[in-house]
CSV table of C-alpha atoms in Angstrom, one decimal:
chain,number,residue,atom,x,y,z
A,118,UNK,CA,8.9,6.2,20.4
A,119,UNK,CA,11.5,5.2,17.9
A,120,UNK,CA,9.7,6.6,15.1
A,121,UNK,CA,9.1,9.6,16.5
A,122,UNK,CA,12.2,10.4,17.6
A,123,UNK,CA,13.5,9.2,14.5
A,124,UNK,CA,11.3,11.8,12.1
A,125,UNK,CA,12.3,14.3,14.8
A,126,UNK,CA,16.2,13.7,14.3
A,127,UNK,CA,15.9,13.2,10.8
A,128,UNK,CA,13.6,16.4,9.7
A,129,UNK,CA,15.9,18.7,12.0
A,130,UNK,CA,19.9,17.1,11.0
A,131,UNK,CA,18.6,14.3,8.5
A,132,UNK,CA,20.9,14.6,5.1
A,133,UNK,CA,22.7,11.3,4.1
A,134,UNK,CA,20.3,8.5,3.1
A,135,UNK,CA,19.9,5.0,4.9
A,136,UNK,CA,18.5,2.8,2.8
A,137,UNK,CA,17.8,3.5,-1.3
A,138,UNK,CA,14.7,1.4,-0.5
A,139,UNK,CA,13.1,4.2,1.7
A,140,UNK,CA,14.7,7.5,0.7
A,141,UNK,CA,13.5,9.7,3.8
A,142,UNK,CA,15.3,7.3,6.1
A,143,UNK,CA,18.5,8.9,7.1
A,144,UNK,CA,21.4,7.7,8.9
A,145,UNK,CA,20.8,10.8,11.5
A,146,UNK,CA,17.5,9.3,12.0
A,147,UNK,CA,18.8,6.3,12.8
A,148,UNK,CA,21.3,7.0,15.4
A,149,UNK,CA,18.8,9.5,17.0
A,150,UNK,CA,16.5,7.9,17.1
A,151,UNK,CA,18.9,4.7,18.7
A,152,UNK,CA,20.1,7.4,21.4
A,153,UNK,CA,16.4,8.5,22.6
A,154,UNK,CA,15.2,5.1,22.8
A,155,UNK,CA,17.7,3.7,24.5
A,156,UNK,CA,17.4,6.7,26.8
A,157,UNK,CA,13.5,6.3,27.2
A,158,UNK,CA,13.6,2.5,27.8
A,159,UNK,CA,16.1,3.0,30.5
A,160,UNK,CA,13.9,6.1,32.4
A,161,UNK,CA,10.4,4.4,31.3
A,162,UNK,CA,11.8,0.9,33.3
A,163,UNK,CA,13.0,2.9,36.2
A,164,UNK,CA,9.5,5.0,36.8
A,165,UNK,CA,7.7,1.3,36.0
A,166,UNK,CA,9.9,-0.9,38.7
A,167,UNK,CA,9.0,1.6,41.3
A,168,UNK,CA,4.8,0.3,41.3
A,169,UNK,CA,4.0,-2.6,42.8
A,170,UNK,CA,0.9,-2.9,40.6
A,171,UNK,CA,3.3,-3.7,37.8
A,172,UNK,CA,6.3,-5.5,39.5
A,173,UNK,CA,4.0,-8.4,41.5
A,174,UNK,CA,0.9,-10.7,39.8
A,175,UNK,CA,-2.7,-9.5,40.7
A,176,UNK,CA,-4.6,-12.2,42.9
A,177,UNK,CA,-8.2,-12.6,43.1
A,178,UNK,CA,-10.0,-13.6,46.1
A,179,UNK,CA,-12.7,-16.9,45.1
A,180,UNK,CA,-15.4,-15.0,47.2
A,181,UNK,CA,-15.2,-12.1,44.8
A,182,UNK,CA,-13.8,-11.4,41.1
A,183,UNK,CA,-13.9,-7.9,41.6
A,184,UNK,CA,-11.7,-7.8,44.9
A,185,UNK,CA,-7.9,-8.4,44.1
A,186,UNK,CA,-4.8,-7.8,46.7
A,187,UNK,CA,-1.4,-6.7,44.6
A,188,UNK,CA,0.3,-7.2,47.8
A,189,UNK,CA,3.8,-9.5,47.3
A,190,UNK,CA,7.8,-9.0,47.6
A,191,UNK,CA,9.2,-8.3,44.3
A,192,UNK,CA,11.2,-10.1,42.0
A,193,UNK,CA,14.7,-9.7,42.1
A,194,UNK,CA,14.5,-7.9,38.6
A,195,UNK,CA,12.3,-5.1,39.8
A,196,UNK,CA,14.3,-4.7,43.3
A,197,UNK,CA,17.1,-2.0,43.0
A,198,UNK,CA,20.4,-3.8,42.9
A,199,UNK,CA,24.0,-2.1,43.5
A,200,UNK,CA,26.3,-1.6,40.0
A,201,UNK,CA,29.9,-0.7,40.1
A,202,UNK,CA,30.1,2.0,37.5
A,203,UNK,CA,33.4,1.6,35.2
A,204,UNK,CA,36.0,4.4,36.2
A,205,UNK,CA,36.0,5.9,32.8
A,206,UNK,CA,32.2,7.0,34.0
A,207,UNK,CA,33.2,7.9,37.7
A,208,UNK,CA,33.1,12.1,37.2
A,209,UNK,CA,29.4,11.8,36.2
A,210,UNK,CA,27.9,9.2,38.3
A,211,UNK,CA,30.1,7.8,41.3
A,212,UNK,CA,31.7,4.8,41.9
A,213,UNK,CA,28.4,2.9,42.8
A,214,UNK,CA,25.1,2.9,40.9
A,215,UNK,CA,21.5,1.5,42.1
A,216,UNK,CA,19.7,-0.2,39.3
A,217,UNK,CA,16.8,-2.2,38.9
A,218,UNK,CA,18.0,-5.2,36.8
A,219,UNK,CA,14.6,-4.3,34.7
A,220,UNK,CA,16.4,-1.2,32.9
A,221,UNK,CA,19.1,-3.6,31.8
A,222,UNK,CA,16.3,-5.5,30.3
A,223,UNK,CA,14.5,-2.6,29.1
A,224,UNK,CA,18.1,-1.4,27.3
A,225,UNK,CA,18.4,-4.6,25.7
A,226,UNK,CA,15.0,-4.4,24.0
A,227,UNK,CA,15.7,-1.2,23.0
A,228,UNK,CA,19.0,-1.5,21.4
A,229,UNK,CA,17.0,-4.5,19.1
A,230,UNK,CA,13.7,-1.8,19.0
A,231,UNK,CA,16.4,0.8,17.4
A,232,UNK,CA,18.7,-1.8,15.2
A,233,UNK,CA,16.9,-4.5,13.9
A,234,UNK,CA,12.8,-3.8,14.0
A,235,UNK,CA,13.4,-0.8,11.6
A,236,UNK,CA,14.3,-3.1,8.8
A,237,UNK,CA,10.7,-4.5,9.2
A,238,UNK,CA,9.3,-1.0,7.4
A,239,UNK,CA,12.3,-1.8,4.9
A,240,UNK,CA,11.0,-5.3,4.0
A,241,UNK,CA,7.6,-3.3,3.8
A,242,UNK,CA,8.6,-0.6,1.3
A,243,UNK,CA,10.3,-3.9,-0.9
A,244,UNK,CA,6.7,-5.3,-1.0
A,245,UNK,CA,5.6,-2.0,-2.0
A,246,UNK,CA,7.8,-1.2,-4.5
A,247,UNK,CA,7.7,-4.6,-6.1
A,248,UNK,CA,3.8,-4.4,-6.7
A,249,UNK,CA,4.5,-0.5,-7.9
A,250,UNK,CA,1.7,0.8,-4.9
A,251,UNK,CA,2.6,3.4,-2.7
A,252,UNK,CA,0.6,2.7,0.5
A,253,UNK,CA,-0.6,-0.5,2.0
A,254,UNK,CA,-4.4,1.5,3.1
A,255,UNK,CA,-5.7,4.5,2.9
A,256,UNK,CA,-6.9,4.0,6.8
A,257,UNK,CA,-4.3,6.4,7.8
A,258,UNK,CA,-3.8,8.7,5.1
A,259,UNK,CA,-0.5,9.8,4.6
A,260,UNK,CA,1.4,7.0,7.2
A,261,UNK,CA,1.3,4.2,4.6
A,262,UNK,CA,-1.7,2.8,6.0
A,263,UNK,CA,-2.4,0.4,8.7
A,264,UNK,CA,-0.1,-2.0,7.8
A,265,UNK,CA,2.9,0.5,7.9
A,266,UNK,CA,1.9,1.5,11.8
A,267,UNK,CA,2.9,-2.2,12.1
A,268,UNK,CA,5.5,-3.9,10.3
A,269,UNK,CA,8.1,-3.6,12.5
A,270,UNK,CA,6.1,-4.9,15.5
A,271,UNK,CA,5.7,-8.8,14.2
A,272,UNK,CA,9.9,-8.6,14.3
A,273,UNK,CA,9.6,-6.5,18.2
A,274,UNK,CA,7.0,-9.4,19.2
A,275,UNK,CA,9.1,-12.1,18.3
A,276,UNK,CA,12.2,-11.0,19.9
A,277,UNK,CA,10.5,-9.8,23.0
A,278,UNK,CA,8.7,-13.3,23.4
A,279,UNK,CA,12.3,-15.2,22.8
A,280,UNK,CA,14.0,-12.2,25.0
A,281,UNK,CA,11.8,-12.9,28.4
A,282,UNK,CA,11.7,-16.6,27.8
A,283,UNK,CA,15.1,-16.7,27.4
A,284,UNK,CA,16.9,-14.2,29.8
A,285,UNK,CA,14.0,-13.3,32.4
């Protein structure tokens, strides 16, 4: 999502580079792309906490493997909770807001999705440049190869795993 939206951003307003190290990185790409994931991971979290199938654990009967009831009360996370909206916001949305503590979740990973993981793909294009090749693969022509679909996901993976173990 945030590449896409980034490339999007950055082909249509993208003029003033990011980082010398990637030259088609743009700081319009950036915020963009910032803005449309943050707004994704907040919609995506809301249309996820409203099914069951992925707010409770699946459990199998002993008789059967294939039989499985998804049938439990939800956690408190994916269970719509009241917010008091700051009165700066009032005019667009009210005084009270109802939430599933998930999207707050969702927003967080985002926010680090948007700001941090990017520089993963610029710690890529350092390795790059320092061996003087300009694609990891040819598996993907034209994307960098493999290895650039993925760079920033080791970073995304890290955080998440310290994020939910942490906070959730």
């Amino acid at each position: 999502m945030y590449a896409m939206m980034s490339l999007q951003t950055t082909n249509n307003r993208g003029r003033t580079s990011l980082i010398q190290l990637s030259p088609k990185k743009t700081w319009e790409g950036f915020i963009g792309a910032l803005f449309f994931t943050l707004a994704f991971g907040f919609g995506f979290a809301w249309i996820l906490s409203q099914f069951e199938f992925f707010a409770c654990p699946i459990e199998y009967r002993e008789d059967s493997m294939l039989a499985a009831t998804i049938a439990c009360k939800p956690s408190f996370i994916f269970t719509q909770q009241p917010y008091e909206v700051p009165s700066v916001l009032h005019p667009l949305f009210g005084k009270m807001l109802m939430i599933y503590p998930a999207q707050f979740h969702a927003v967080m990973l985002a926010v680090f999705a948007s700001s941090v993981a990017p520089f993963g793909g610029f710690m890529a294009s350092g390795f790059k440049r320092a061996f003087e090749i300009k694609d990891f693969d040819t598996l993907i022509p034209g994307h960098g190869g493999f290895m650039d679909r993925f760079d920033c996901q080791f970073l995304m993976a890290t955080f998440t795993y310290v994020y939910v173990t942490t906070f959730v």
